């Protein structure tokens, strides 16, 4: 278990689970929670015995938004100087794969945090939305950018400018989430996905994540070239040699995850 106060953590089967733990605030994202999530995820990334992170909340709320009480006192100058969301930017830059298990509310910052994850497993009760417009602001943790790249301009404009929520079923249709399962199965399914990722060769997993993310930031020709270079790089790894040897010898591969 963890030494943190706004999250709990545990590591089993090469997966570090980070559970948001601010039940009195529906897991609203304050600065302390951001710093603790980032610290736990960084520790997981540097641990050779961990291959994936599972991020989850409660049955009622993955995260209901950013902590408005904490933000309300800021001015334009102070919120810029404090750079209050910088930790989430750093989380998005980590190389370790992140799987989000989402039940209940994933609104505002909660929706943005889910979109930082690489795979989202949603329960049937999950609700996604960017309601910041109702507070006189707009998303600030990448909501306008990641949402538009995922669901397209029309839907992103609808959600950002009206603040409307979408269901898990709608989110799956739009490509916002990877899978939708029964609420009772969300954490189990997400754990299975995270463990499957974690038991694949670590370098291949990290470069696979890197290559997919590059597709959002590069023209197709440049992205194809980048993918090819990463593909070629993996032919110098022990796990590539083991994986192909195991295939030709018709046995199970014993990866070293290095």
C-alpha positions as a LaTeX table, in Angstrom:
\begin{tabular}{lrrr}
\hline
Residue & $x$ (\AA) & $y$ (\AA) & $z$ (\AA) \\
\hline
Unk1 & 0.00 & 0.00 & 0.00 \\
Unk2 & 1.04 & 3.64 & $-0.34$ \\
Unk3 & 2.34 & 6.49 & 1.79 \\
Unk4 & 0.22 & 9.04 & $-0.10$ \\
Unk5 & $-2.84$ & 10.87 & 1.22 \\
Unk6 & $-4.92$ & 11.55 & $-1.92$ \\
Unk7 & $-4.20$ & 8.28 & $-3.71$ \\
Unk8 & $-3.52$ & 4.67 & $-2.83$ \\
Unk9 & $-1.08$ & 2.49 & $-4.75$ \\
Unk10 & $-0.20$ & $-1.17$ & $-5.00$ \\
Unk11 & 1.94 & $-3.20$ & $-7.38$ \\
Unk12 & 1.14 & $-6.76$ & $-8.44$ \\
Unk13 & 1.93 & $-8.79$ & $-11.58$ \\
Unk14 & 4.08 & $-5.99$ & $-13.06$ \\
Unk15 & 1.27 & $-3.42$ & $-12.79$ \\
Unk16 & 1.18 & $-0.43$ & $-10.43$ \\
Unk17 & $-2.40$ & 0.55 & $-9.62$ \\
Unk18 & $-2.98$ & 4.19 & $-8.70$ \\
Unk19 & $-6.41$ & 4.79 & $-7.18$ \\
Unk20 & $-7.62$ & 8.35 & $-6.72$ \\
Unk21 & $-8.80$ & 8.70 & $-3.13$ \\
Unk22 & $-10.62$ & 11.95 & $-2.40$ \\
Unk23 & $-14.13$ & 10.54 & $-1.84$ \\
Unk24 & $-15.36$ & 13.68 & $-0.10$ \\
Unk25 & $-14.69$ & 15.66 & $-3.31$ \\
Unk26 & $-15.60$ & 12.95 & $-5.87$ \\
Unk27 & $-11.88$ & 12.69 & $-6.62$ \\
Unk28 & $-11.62$ & 16.32 & $-7.77$ \\
Unk29 & $-8.11$ & 17.01 & $-9.01$ \\
Unk30 & $-6.19$ & 19.35 & $-6.74$ \\
Unk31 & $-2.49$ & 20.11 & $-6.81$ \\
Unk32 & $-1.57$ & 17.57 & $-4.15$ \\
Unk33 & $-3.37$ & 14.77 & $-5.98$ \\
Unk34 & $-1.65$ & 15.77 & $-9.23$ \\
Unk35 & 1.77 & 15.68 & $-7.58$ \\
Unk36 & 1.08 & 12.34 & $-5.92$ \\
Unk37 & $-0.21$ & 10.70 & $-9.12$ \\
Unk38 & 2.86 & 11.96 & $-10.99$ \\
Unk39 & 5.21 & 10.75 & $-8.24$ \\
Unk40 & 3.66 & 7.27 & $-8.19$ \\
Unk41 & 3.66 & 6.99 & $-11.98$ \\
Unk42 & 7.30 & 8.11 & $-12.19$ \\
Unk43 & 8.25 & 5.52 & $-9.58$ \\
Unk44 & 6.50 & 2.88 & $-11.66$ \\
Unk45 & 8.29 & 3.98 & $-14.82$ \\
Unk46 & 11.72 & 3.63 & $-13.21$ \\
Unk47 & 10.96 & 0.23 & $-11.68$ \\
Unk48 & 12.22 & $-2.60$ & $-13.90$ \\
Unk49 & 9.62 & $-4.89$ & $-12.36$ \\
Unk50 & 6.70 & $-2.69$ & $-13.50$ \\
Unk51 & 5.46 & $-2.58$ & $-17.07$ \\
Unk52 & 2.21 & $-0.62$ & $-16.88$ \\
Unk53 & 0.17 & 1.73 & $-14.72$ \\
Unk54 & $-3.53$ & 1.28 & $-13.96$ \\
Unk55 & $-5.30$ & 4.52 & $-13.02$ \\
Unk56 & $-8.74$ & 4.35 & $-11.43$ \\
Unk57 & $-11.16$ & 6.15 & $-9.14$ \\
Unk58 & $-14.27$ & 5.10 & $-7.26$ \\
Unk59 & $-17.48$ & 3.46 & $-8.46$ \\
Unk60 & $-19.21$ & 6.86 & $-8.33$ \\
Unk61 & $-16.50$ & 9.01 & $-9.88$ \\
Unk62 & $-13.27$ & 8.48 & $-11.74$ \\
Unk63 & $-12.77$ & 12.20 & $-11.18$ \\
Unk64 & $-15.58$ & 14.76 & $-11.19$ \\
Unk65 & $-13.34$ & 17.59 & $-12.36$ \\
Unk66 & $-10.59$ & 19.90 & $-11.20$ \\
Unk67 & $-10.84$ & 21.30 & $-7.68$ \\
Unk68 & $-12.76$ & 24.54 & $-8.25$ \\
Unk69 & $-12.28$ & 25.69 & $-4.66$ \\
Unk70 & $-8.52$ & 25.61 & $-5.14$ \\
Unk71 & $-8.69$ & 27.43 & $-8.50$ \\
Unk72 & $-11.29$ & 30.08 & $-7.66$ \\
Unk73 & $-8.90$ & 32.49 & $-5.91$ \\
Unk74 & $-6.49$ & 32.69 & $-8.83$ \\
Unk75 & $-6.09$ & 35.62 & $-11.19$ \\
Unk76 & $-4.91$ & 35.34 & $-14.77$ \\
Unk77 & $-1.39$ & 36.26 & $-13.65$ \\
Unk78 & $-1.23$ & 33.92 & $-10.66$ \\
Unk79 & $-2.67$ & 30.92 & $-12.47$ \\
Unk80 & $-0.06$ & 31.38 & $-15.22$ \\
Unk81 & 2.81 & 31.85 & $-12.77$ \\
Unk82 & 1.76 & 28.84 & $-10.69$ \\
Unk83 & 1.46 & 26.69 & $-13.83$ \\
Unk84 & $-1.13$ & 24.70 & $-11.91$ \\
Unk85 & $-1.51$ & 21.86 & $-14.42$ \\
Unk86 & 2.15 & 21.26 & $-15.28$ \\
Unk87 & 2.17 & 17.91 & $-13.50$ \\
Unk88 & $-0.45$ & 16.54 & $-15.85$ \\
Unk89 & 1.71 & 17.57 & $-18.82$ \\
Unk90 & 4.57 & 15.62 & $-17.28$ \\
Unk91 & 2.32 & 12.59 & $-16.72$ \\
Unk92 & 1.38 & 12.64 & $-20.42$ \\
Unk93 & 5.08 & 12.57 & $-21.35$ \\
Unk94 & 5.89 & 9.39 & $-19.42$ \\
Unk95 & 6.84 & 6.41 & $-21.55$ \\
Unk96 & 5.16 & 3.77 & $-19.40$ \\
Unk97 & 1.70 & 2.76 & $-20.73$ \\
Unk98 & $-1.25$ & 3.97 & $-18.67$ \\
Unk99 & $-4.61$ & 2.18 & $-18.59$ \\
Unk100 & $-7.59$ & 4.08 & $-17.14$ \\
Unk101 & $-10.51$ & 2.25 & $-15.52$ \\
Unk102 & $-13.41$ & 4.72 & $-15.60$ \\
Unk103 & $-16.68$ & 4.41 & $-13.70$ \\
Unk104 & $-19.15$ & 7.18 & $-12.93$ \\
Unk105 & $-18.18$ & 10.78 & $-13.55$ \\
Unk106 & $-15.20$ & 11.68 & $-15.74$ \\
Unk107 & $-15.90$ & 15.37 & $-16.14$ \\
Unk108 & $-13.70$ & 18.38 & $-16.81$ \\
Unk109 & $-10.26$ & 17.55 & $-15.50$ \\
Unk110 & $-11.42$ & 13.98 & $-14.97$ \\
Unk111 & $-12.20$ & 13.60 & $-18.66$ \\
Unk112 & $-8.86$ & 15.20 & $-19.51$ \\
Unk113 & $-7.00$ & 12.86 & $-17.15$ \\
Unk114 & $-8.70$ & 9.85 & $-18.75$ \\
Unk115 & $-7.61$ & 11.10 & $-22.18$ \\
Unk116 & $-3.98$ & 11.25 & $-21.00$ \\
Unk117 & $-4.20$ & 7.47 & $-20.54$ \\
Unk118 & $-3.28$ & 5.22 & $-23.44$ \\
Unk119 & $-6.19$ & 2.80 & $-23.03$ \\
Unk120 & $-9.56$ & 3.62 & $-21.45$ \\
Unk121 & $-11.80$ & 0.86 & $-20.13$ \\
Unk122 & $-15.18$ & 2.40 & $-19.28$ \\
Unk123 & $-18.08$ & 1.09 & $-17.26$ \\
Unk124 & $-21.63$ & 1.41 & $-18.53$ \\
Unk125 & $-22.24$ & 4.14 & $-15.94$ \\
Unk126 & $-19.37$ & 6.32 & $-17.09$ \\
Unk127 & $-20.14$ & 9.88 & $-18.16$ \\
Unk128 & $-17.64$ & 12.04 & $-20.00$ \\
Unk129 & $-17.80$ & 15.79 & $-20.47$ \\
Unk130 & $-16.02$ & 19.12 & $-20.54$ \\
Unk131 & $-18.40$ & 21.41 & $-18.61$ \\
Unk132 & $-15.85$ & 24.18 & $-17.95$ \\
Unk133 & $-17.88$ & 26.61 & $-20.08$ \\
Unk134 & $-20.52$ & 26.68 & $-17.34$ \\
Unk135 & $-17.87$ & 28.15 & $-15.01$ \\
Unk136 & $-16.77$ & 30.81 & $-17.46$ \\
Unk137 & $-13.59$ & 29.03 & $-18.50$ \\
Unk138 & $-12.46$ & 26.37 & $-21.00$ \\
Unk139 & $-10.57$ & 23.09 & $-20.52$ \\
Unk140 & $-6.94$ & 23.64 & $-19.52$ \\
Unk141 & $-5.40$ & 20.15 & $-19.25$ \\
Unk142 & $-5.55$ & 19.40 & $-22.96$ \\
Unk143 & $-9.31$ & 18.91 & $-23.21$ \\
Unk144 & $-9.85$ & 20.94 & $-26.36$ \\
Unk145 & $-6.83$ & 19.43 & $-28.11$ \\
Unk146 & $-7.02$ & 15.73 & $-27.21$ \\
Unk147 & $-10.80$ & 15.69 & $-27.53$ \\
Unk148 & $-10.76$ & 17.24 & $-31.02$ \\
Unk149 & $-8.06$ & 14.86 & $-32.19$ \\
Unk150 & $-10.05$ & 11.90 & $-30.89$ \\
Unk151 & $-13.71$ & 12.62 & $-31.65$ \\
Unk152 & $-13.39$ & 15.27 & $-34.36$ \\
Unk153 & $-14.20$ & 18.98 & $-34.57$ \\
Unk154 & $-18.00$ & 18.75 & $-34.59$ \\
Unk155 & $-18.36$ & 16.68 & $-31.44$ \\
Unk156 & $-15.54$ & 18.48 & $-29.64$ \\
Unk157 & $-17.16$ & 21.86 & $-30.36$ \\
Unk158 & $-20.50$ & 20.54 & $-29.13$ \\
Unk159 & $-19.04$ & 19.25 & $-25.86$ \\
Unk160 & $-16.76$ & 22.20 & $-25.17$ \\
Unk161 & $-19.20$ & 24.97 & $-26.09$ \\
Unk162 & $-22.36$ & 23.48 & $-24.55$ \\
Unk163 & $-20.82$ & 21.51 & $-21.72$ \\
Unk164 & $-22.97$ & 18.47 & $-22.47$ \\
Unk165 & $-22.05$ & 15.03 & $-21.19$ \\
Unk166 & $-21.84$ & 11.86 & $-23.22$ \\
Unk167 & $-22.45$ & 8.29 & $-22.13$ \\
Unk168 & $-19.96$ & 5.46 & $-22.21$ \\
Unk169 & $-21.77$ & 3.99 & $-25.22$ \\
Unk170 & $-21.47$ & 7.30 & $-27.10$ \\
Unk171 & $-17.83$ & 7.59 & $-26.09$ \\
Unk172 & $-17.09$ & 4.14 & $-27.49$ \\
Unk173 & $-18.81$ & 4.97 & $-30.78$ \\
Unk174 & $-16.75$ & 8.16 & $-31.05$ \\
Unk175 & $-13.48$ & 6.36 & $-30.30$ \\
Unk176 & $-12.97$ & 8.16 & $-27.00$ \\
Unk177 & $-12.78$ & 4.91 & $-25.02$ \\
Unk178 & $-11.25$ & 1.55 & $-25.91$ \\
Unk179 & $-13.93$ & $-0.74$ & $-24.46$ \\
Unk180 & $-17.17$ & $-0.56$ & $-22.49$ \\
Unk181 & $-17.95$ & $-3.28$ & $-19.97$ \\
Unk182 & $-20.32$ & $-3.77$ & $-17.04$ \\
Unk183 & $-19.47$ & $-1.53$ & $-14.09$ \\
Unk184 & $-18.62$ & $-4.52$ & $-11.91$ \\
Unk185 & $-16.09$ & $-5.69$ & $-14.51$ \\
Unk186 & $-14.28$ & $-2.41$ & $-15.17$ \\
Unk187 & $-11.36$ & $-2.76$ & $-12.77$ \\
Unk188 & $-10.93$ & $-6.47$ & $-13.49$ \\
Unk189 & $-10.92$ & $-5.90$ & $-17.25$ \\
Unk190 & $-8.59$ & $-2.91$ & $-17.01$ \\
Unk191 & $-6.25$ & $-4.91$ & $-14.77$ \\
Unk192 & $-6.20$ & $-7.76$ & $-17.29$ \\
Unk193 & $-5.37$ & $-5.29$ & $-20.07$ \\
Unk194 & $-2.62$ & $-3.65$ & $-18.01$ \\
Unk195 & $-1.12$ & $-7.04$ & $-17.10$ \\
Unk196 & $-1.19$ & $-8.15$ & $-20.73$ \\
Unk197 & 0.67 & $-4.98$ & $-21.74$ \\
Unk198 & 3.11 & $-5.30$ & $-18.83$ \\
Unk199 & 4.10 & $-8.83$ & $-19.75$ \\
Unk200 & 5.04 & $-7.93$ & $-23.32$ \\
Unk201 & 8.64 & $-6.81$ & $-24.02$ \\
Unk202 & 9.13 & $-3.46$ & $-22.30$ \\
Unk203 & 11.07 & $-1.68$ & $-25.03$ \\
Unk204 & 8.61 & $-2.75$ & $-27.72$ \\
Unk205 & 5.69 & $-1.53$ & $-25.60$ \\
Unk206 & 7.27 & 1.84 & $-24.92$ \\
Unk207 & 8.24 & 2.38 & $-28.56$ \\
Unk208 & 4.78 & 1.24 & $-29.68$ \\
Unk209 & 3.23 & 3.92 & $-27.47$ \\
Unk210 & 5.71 & 6.48 & $-28.76$ \\
Unk211 & 4.94 & 5.63 & $-32.39$ \\
Unk212 & 1.16 & 5.85 & $-31.97$ \\
Unk213 & 1.42 & 9.21 & $-30.20$ \\
Unk214 & 3.64 & 10.48 & $-33.02$ \\
Unk215 & 0.72 & 9.94 & $-35.41$ \\
Unk216 & $-1.05$ & 12.87 & $-33.73$ \\
Unk217 & 1.86 & 15.24 & $-34.17$ \\
Unk218 & 3.41 & 14.44 & $-37.56$ \\
Unk219 & 2.36 & 14.27 & $-41.21$ \\
Unk220 & 1.79 & 10.72 & $-42.49$ \\
Unk221 & 5.06 & 10.44 & $-44.44$ \\
Unk222 & 7.12 & 11.64 & $-41.48$ \\
Unk223 & 5.20 & 9.39 & $-39.12$ \\
Unk224 & 5.81 & 6.34 & $-41.31$ \\
Unk225 & 9.53 & 7.12 & $-41.37$ \\
Unk226 & 9.57 & 7.51 & $-37.58$ \\
Unk227 & 7.72 & 4.22 & $-37.10$ \\
Unk228 & 10.22 & 2.43 & $-39.36$ \\
Unk229 & 13.19 & 3.73 & $-37.36$ \\
Unk230 & 11.65 & 2.55 & $-34.08$ \\
Unk231 & 10.82 & $-0.82$ & $-35.65$ \\
Unk232 & 14.43 & $-1.25$ & $-36.74$ \\
Unk233 & 15.77 & $-0.21$ & $-33.33$ \\
Unk234 & 14.02 & $-3.13$ & $-31.66$ \\
Unk235 & 16.10 & $-5.63$ & $-33.63$ \\
Unk236 & 18.99 & $-4.90$ & $-31.26$ \\
Unk237 & 17.05 & $-6.02$ & $-28.16$ \\
Unk238 & 17.25 & $-9.30$ & $-26.27$ \\
Unk239 & 13.45 & $-9.59$ & $-26.19$ \\
Unk240 & 13.20 & $-9.38$ & $-29.99$ \\
Unk241 & 15.70 & $-12.21$ & $-30.36$ \\
Unk242 & 13.90 & $-14.26$ & $-27.71$ \\
Unk243 & 10.46 & $-13.59$ & $-29.15$ \\
Unk244 & 11.37 & $-14.67$ & $-32.66$ \\
Unk245 & 13.39 & $-17.66$ & $-31.43$ \\
Unk246 & 10.44 & $-18.82$ & $-29.33$ \\
Unk247 & 8.12 & $-18.47$ & $-32.32$ \\
Unk248 & 10.32 & $-20.56$ & $-34.61$ \\
Unk249 & 10.91 & $-23.14$ & $-31.87$ \\
Unk250 & 7.19 & $-23.32$ & $-31.05$ \\
Unk251 & 7.62 & $-22.51$ & $-27.37$ \\
Unk252 & 6.55 & $-19.75$ & $-25.02$ \\
Unk253 & 8.81 & $-16.70$ & $-24.99$ \\
Unk254 & 10.61 & $-15.81$ & $-21.77$ \\
Unk255 & 10.97 & $-12.04$ & $-21.99$ \\
Unk256 & 13.41 & $-10.12$ & $-19.79$ \\
Unk257 & 11.54 & $-6.79$ & $-20.21$ \\
Unk258 & 14.73 & $-4.85$ & $-20.94$ \\
\hline
\end{tabular}
